[in-house]
Coordinates of C-alpha atoms and ligand atoms in Angstrom, one line a residue:
X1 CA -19.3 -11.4 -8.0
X2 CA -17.5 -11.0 -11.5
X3 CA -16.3 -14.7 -12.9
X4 CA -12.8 -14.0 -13.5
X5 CA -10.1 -16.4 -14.7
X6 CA -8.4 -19.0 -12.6
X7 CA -5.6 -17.7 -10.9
X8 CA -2.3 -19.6 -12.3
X9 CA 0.6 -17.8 -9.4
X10 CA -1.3 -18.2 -5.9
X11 CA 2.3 -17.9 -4.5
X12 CA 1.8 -14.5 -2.8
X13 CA -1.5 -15.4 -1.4
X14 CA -0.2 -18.8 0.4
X15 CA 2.6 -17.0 1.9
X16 CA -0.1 -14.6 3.2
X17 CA -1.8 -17.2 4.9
X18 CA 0.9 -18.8 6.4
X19 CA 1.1 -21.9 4.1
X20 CA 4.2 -23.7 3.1
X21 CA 6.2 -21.5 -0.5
X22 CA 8.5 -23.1 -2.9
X23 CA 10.5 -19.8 -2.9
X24 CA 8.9 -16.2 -1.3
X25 CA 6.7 -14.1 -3.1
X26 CA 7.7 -10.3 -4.5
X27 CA 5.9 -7.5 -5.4
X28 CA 7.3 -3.9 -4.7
X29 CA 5.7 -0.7 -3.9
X30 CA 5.8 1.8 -6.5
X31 CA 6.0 -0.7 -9.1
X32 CA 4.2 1.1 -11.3
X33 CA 5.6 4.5 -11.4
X34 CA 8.0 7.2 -12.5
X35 CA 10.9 4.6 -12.8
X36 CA 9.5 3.0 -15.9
X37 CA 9.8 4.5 -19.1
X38 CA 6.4 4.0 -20.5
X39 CA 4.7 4.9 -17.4
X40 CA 6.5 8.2 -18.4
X41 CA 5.3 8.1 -21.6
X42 CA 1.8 7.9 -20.1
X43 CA 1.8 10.7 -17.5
X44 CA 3.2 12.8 -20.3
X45 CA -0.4 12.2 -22.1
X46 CA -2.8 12.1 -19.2
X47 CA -2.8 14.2 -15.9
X48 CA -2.2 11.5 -12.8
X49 CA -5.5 11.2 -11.4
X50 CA -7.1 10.8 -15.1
X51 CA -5.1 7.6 -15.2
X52 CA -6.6 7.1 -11.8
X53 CA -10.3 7.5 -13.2
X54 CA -10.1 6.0 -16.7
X55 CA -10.2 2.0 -16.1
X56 CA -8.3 1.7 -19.6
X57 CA -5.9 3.6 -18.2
X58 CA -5.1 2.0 -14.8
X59 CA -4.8 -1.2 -16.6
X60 CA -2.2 -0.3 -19.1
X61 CA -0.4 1.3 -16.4
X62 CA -0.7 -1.5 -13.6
X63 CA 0.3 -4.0 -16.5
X64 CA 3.5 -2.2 -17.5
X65 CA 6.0 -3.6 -14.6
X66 CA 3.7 -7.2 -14.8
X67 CA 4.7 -7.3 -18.5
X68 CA 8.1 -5.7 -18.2
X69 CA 9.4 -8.1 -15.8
X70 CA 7.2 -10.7 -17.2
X71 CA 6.8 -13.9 -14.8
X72 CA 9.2 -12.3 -12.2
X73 CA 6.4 -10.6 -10.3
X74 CA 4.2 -12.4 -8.3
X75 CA 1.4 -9.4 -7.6
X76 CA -0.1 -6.3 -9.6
X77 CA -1.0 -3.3 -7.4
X78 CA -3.6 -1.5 -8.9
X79 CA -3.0 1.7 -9.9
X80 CA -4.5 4.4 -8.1
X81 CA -3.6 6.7 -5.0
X82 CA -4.5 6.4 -1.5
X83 CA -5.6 10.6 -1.5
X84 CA -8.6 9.0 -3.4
X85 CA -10.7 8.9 -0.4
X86 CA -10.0 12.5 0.8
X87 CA -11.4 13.7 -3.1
X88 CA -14.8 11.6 -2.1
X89 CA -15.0 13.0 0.8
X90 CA -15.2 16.5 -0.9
X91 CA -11.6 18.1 -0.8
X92 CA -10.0 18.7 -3.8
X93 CA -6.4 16.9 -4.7
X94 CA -3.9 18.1 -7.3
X95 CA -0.5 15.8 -8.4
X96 CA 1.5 18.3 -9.4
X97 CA 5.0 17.0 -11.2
X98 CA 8.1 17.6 -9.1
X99 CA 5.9 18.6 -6.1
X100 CA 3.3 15.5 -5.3
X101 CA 0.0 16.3 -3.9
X102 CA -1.7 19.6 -3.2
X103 CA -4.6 19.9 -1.3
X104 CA -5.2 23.6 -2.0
X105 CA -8.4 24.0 0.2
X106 CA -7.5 22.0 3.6
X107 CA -9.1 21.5 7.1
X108 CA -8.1 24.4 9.0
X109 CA -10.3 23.9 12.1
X110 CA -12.6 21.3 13.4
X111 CA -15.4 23.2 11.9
X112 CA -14.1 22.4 8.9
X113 CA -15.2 18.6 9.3
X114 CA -19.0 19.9 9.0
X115 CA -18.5 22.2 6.5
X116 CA -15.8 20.8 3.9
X117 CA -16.7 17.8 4.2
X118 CA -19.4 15.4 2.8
X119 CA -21.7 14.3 5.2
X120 CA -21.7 10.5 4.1
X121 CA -19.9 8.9 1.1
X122 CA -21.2 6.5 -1.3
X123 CA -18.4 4.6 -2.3
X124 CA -20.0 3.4 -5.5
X125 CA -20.8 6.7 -6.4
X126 CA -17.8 8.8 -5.3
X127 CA -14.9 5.7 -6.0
X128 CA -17.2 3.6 -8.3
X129 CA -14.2 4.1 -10.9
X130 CA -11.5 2.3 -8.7
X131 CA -13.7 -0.8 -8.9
X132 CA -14.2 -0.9 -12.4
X133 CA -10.6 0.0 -12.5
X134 CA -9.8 -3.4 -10.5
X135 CA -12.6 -5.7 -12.4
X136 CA -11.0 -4.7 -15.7
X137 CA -7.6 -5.3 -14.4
X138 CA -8.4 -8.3 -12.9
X139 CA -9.8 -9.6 -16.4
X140 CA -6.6 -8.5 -18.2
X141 CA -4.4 -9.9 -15.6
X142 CA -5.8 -13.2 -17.0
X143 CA -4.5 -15.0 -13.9
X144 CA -1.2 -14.6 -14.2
X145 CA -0.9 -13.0 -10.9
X146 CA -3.3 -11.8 -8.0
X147 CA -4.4 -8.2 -7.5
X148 CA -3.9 -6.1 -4.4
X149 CA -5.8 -2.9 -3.7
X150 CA -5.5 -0.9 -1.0
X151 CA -6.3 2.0 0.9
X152 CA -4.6 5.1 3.0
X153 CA -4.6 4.5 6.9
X154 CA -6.8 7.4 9.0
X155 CA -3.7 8.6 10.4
X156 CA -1.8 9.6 7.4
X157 CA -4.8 10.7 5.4
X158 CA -6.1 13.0 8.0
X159 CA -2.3 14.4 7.8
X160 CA -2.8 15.4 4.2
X161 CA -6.5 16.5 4.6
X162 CA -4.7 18.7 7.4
X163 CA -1.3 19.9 5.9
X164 CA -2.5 20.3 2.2
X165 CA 0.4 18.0 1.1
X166 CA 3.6 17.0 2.1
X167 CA 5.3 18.4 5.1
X168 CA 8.1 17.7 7.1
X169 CA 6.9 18.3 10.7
X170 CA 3.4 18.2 10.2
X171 CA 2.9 20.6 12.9
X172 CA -1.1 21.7 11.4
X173 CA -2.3 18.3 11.8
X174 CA -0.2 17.4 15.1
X175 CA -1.9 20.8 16.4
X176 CA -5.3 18.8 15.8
X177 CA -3.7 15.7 18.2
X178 CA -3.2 18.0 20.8
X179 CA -5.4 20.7 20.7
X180 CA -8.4 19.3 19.3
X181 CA -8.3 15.7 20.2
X182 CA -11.7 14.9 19.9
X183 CA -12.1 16.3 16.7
X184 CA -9.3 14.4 15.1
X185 CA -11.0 11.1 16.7
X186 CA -14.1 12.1 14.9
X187 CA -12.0 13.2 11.9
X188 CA -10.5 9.4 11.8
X189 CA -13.9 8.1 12.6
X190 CA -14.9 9.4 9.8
X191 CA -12.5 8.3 7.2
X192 CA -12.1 4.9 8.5
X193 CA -16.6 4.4 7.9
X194 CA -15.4 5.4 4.2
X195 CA -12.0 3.5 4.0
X196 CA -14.0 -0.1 5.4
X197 CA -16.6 0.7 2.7
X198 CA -13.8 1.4 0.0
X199 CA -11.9 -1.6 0.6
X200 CA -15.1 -4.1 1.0
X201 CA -15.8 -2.6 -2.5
X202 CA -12.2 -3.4 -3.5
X203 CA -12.6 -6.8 -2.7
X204 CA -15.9 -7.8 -4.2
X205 CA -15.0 -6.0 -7.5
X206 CA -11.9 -8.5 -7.7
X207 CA -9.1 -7.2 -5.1
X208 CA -7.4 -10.6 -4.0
X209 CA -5.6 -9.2 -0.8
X210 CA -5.2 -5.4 0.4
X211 CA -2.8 -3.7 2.0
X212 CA -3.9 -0.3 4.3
X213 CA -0.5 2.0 4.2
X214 CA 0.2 4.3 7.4
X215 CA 2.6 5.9 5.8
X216 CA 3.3 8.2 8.2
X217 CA 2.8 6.2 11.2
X218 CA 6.5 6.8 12.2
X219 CA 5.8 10.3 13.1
X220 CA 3.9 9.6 15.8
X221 CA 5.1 8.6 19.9
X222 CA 4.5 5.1 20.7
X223 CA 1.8 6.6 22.9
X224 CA 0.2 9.0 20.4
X225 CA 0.5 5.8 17.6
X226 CA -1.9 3.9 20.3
X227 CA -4.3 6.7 20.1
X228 CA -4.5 7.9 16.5
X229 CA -3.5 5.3 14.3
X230 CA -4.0 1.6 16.4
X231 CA -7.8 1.6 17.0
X232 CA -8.7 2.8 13.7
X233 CA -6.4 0.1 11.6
X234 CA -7.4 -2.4 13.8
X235 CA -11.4 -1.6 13.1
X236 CA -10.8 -1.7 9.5
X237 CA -9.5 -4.9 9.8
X238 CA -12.2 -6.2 11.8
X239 CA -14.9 -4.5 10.0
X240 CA -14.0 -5.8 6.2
X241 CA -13.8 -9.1 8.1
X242 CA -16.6 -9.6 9.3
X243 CA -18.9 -7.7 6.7
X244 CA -17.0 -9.8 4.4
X245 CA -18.2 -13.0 6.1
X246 CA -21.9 -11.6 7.2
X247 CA -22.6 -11.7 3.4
X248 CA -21.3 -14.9 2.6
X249 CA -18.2 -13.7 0.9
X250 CA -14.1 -14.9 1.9
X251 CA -12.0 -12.5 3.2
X252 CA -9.0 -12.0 1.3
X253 CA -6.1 -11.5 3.0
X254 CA -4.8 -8.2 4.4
X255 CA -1.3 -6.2 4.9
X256 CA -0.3 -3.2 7.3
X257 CA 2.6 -1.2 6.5
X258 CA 2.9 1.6 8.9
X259 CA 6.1 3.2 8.1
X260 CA 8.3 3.9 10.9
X261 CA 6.4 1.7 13.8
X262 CA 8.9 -0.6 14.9
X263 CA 7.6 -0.1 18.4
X264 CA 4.2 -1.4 17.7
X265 CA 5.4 -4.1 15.9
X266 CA 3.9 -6.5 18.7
X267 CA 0.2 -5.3 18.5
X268 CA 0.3 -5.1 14.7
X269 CA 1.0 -8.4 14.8
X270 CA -2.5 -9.3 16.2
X271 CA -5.2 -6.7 15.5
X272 CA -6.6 -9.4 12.3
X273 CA -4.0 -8.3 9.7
X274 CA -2.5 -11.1 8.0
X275 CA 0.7 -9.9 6.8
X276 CA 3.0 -6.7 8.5
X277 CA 4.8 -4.9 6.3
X278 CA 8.1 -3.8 7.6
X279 CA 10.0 -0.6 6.6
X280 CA 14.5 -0.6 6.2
X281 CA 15.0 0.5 9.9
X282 CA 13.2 -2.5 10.9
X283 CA 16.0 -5.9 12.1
X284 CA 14.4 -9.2 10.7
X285 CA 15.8 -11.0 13.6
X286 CA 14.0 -8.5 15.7
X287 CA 10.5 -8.4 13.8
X288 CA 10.8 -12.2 13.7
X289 CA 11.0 -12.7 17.4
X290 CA 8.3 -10.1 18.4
X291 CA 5.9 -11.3 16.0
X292 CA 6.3 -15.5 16.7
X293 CA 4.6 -16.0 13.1
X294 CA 1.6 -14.7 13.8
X295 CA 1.6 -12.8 10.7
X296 CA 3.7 -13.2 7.7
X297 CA 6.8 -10.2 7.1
X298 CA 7.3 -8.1 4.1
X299 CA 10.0 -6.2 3.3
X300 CA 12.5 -4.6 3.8
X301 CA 15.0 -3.8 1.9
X302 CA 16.1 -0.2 1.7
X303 CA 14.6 1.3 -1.4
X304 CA 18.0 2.9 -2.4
X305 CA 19.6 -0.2 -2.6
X306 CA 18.5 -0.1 -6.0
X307 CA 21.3 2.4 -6.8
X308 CA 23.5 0.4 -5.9
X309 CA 25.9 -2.1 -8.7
X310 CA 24.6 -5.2 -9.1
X311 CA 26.6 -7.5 -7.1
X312 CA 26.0 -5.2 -4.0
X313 CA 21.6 -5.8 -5.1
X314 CA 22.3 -10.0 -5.2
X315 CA 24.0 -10.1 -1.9
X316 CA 21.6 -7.6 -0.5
X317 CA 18.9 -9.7 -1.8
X318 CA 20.7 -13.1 -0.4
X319 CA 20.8 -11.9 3.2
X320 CA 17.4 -10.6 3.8
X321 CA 16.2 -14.2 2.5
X322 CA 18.3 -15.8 4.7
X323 CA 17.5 -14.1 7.3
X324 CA 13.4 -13.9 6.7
X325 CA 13.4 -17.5 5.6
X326 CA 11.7 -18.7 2.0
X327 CA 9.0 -21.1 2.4
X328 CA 6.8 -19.6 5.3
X329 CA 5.3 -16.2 6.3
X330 CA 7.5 -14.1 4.1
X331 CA 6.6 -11.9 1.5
X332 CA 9.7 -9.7 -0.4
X333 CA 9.6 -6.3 -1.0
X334 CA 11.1 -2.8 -0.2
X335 CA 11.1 -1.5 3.0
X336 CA 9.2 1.6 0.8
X337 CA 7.8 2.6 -2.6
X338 CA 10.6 2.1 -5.7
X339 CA 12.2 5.8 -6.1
X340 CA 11.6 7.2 -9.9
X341 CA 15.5 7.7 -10.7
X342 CA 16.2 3.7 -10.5
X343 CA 17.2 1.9 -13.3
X344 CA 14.8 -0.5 -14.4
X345 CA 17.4 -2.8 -14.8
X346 CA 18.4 -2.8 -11.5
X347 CA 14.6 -3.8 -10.8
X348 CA 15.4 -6.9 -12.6
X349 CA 18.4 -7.6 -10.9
X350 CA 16.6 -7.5 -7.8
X351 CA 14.0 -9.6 -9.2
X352 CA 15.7 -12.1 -10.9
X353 CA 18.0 -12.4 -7.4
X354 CA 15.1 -13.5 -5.2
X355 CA 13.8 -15.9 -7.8
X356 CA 17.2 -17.9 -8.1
X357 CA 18.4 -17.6 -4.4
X358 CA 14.5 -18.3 -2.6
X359 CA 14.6 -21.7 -5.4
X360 CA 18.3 -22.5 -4.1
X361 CA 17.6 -21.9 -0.2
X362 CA 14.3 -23.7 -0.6
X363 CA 16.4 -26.7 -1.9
X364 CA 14.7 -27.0 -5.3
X365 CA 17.6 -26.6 -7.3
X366 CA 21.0 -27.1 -6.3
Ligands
LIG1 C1 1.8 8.5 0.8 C2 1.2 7.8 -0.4 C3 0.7 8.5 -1.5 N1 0.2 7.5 -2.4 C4 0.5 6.3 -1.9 C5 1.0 6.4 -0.6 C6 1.4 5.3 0.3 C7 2.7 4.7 0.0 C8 3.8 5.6 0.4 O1 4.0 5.8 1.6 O2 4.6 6.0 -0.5 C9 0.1 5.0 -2.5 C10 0.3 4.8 -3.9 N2 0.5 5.7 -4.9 C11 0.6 5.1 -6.1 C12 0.3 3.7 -5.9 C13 0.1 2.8 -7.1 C14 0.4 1.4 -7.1 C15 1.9 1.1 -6.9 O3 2.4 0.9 -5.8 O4 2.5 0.9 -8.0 C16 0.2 3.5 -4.5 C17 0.0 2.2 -3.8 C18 0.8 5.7 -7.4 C19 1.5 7.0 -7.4 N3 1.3 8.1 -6.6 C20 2.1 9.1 -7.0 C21 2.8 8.7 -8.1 C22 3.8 9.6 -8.9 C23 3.1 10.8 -9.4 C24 3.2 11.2 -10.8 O5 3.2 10.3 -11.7 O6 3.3 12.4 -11.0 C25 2.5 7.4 -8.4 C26 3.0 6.5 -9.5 C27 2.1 10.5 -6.4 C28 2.0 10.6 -4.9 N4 1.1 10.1 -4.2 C29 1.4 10.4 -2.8 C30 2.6 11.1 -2.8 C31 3.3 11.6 -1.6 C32 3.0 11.2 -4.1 C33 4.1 12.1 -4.6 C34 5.4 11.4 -4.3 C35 5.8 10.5 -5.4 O7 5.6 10.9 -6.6 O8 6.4 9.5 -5.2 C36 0.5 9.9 -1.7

């Protein structure tokens, strides 16, 4: 592995692990994105998934809200997309402004697994550029915070690979669930071989915790959740492990967010994930009690409290840390990605808030 500078804000990783925090940890999704100005300025140079694939690139860009709200972040997420893996497994992916992403060739039947699809993925060869992306980054990062990667959940990938993009029902890939459900398991089987292989890359080219984002997990019945999303997060986590460990190497630690999946709160909480991420709709008190600190939380504020003035941000802010707790198991963030008409400022409101108020609950200052 790559030497890379000693790591001076651990904060974020010991709250992972369930060690003691002088205040809680915050990173939000989205961070780098349309909100920011120069990340603007950026995407109006370069198409999105050129950033993606030029390692200069993804560093400027995952640097921007690490130097904008400089020492008030305690993570960088690198920058890349989780649609990533379904372009190495052969179909193509467009980001097209205003719309998000097109799949303009999709998986129309389960034929379509053996014939639009590649038949195995080398990750080195096919994502080789996310890696460099995260070594480089890491480098730059000079310490100042750790670097999460991450990866798309079967589930919600399988969706896209299905639906071609975004979709409200997603009535083509729920027809696979019901009609075809052995295809879709070998569908998920299939991205999860190449998702455990991504992240393991990740990891050894300088990825210092991950987080696997079912985004559309919500869409699913408790029932259907159990069948289509469960097993597979739960093998990734396993498998990374334990490959991890088989070749000498320390797991970092790892996050679920599966958006909407309040009702599996209970067996996300033990499936080898070390941190649950937890969307708006989600009670602390609630995710506290079903969970017993197993795991740590993150979350949850509602992204769009971010339009809101500033006193309304603070007390916000104040409340969820009162209620999660400062010093153990708690990670802050939104309960979702950062929506591209906030105001930066209000960013740094939010910030700034869960800096002053975890010190003050924590005791450290008065
Ligand atoms: C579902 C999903 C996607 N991508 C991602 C998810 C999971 C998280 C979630 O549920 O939101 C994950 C993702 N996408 C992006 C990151 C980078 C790191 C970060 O969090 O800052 C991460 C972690 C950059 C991005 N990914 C995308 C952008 C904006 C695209 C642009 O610049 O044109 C960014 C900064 C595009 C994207 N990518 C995707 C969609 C639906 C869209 C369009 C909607 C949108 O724009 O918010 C797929």
């Amino acid at each position: 592995m790559t030497d890379f500078p000693p790591l001076k804000n651990d904060l974020i990783i010991r709250a992972a692990l369930g060690e003691k925090t002088e205040r809680a940890p915050v990173w939000v999704m989205r961070q780098a994105g349309r909100y920011l100005p120069e990340f603007r300025e950026e995407r109006r140079k370069h198409d999105f998934f050129t950033i993606c694939r030029t390692p200069e690139l993804a560093t400027l860009v995952t640097l921007q809200p690490i130097d904008r709200y400089d020492g008030l972040l305690d993570a960088a997420i690198i920058f890349s997309d989780i649609l990533v893996i379904p372009q190495a497994l052969g179909l193509v992916v467009e980001m097209v402004p205003e719309k998000g992403p097109v799949l303009p060739n999709p998986l129309v039947v389960p034929e379509d697994i053996d014939t639009k699809l590649q038949k195995n993925v080398d990750v080195y060869q096919e994502l080789g550029y996310v890696f460099k992306a995260i070594t480089m980054t890491r480098k730059a990062l000079n310490g100042r915070v750790p670097l999460l990667g991450f990866i798309g959940a079967p589930w919600t990938l399988m969706a896209y690979m299905i639906e071609g993009g975004g979709s409200n029902t997603l009535s083509k890939a729920k027809t696979w669930l019901f009609r075809y459900p052995e295809a879709a398991k070998r569908l998920l089987q299939k991205i999860t071989d190449v998702a455990v292989d991504f992240l393991i890359g990740q990891i050894i080219a300088g990825a210092q915790m991950v987080q696997v984002f079912e985004s559309w997990g919500g869409e699913l019945s408790p029932h259907d959740f159990t069948t289509f999303s469960l097993p597979y997060v739960a093998q990734i986590a396993e498998r990374v492990k334990a490959k991890l460990k088989l070749d000498g190497i320390t797991p970092v630690p790892m996050t679920i967010f599966c958006k909407g999946s309040w009702y599996a709160l209970e067996s996300l909480s033990s499936i080898g994930y070390d941190t649950v991420s937890l969307d708006w709709t989600v009670d602390p008190v609630y995710a506290k009690s079903i969970t017993k600190g197993r795991v740590t939380l993150q979350g949850n504020m509602d992204p769009s409290v971010l339009y809101g003035d500033h006193d309304t941000i603070r007390a916000t802010v104040r409340k969820m840390l009162e209620t999660f707790g400062t010093s153990e198991r708690y990670i802050v963030n939104l309960g979702h990605g950062i929506l591209p008409t906030v105001d930066p400022e209000n960013m740094k409101v939010f910030l700034e808030t869960v800096h002053s108020v975890g010190l003050q609950l924590n005791g450290a200052i008065a």
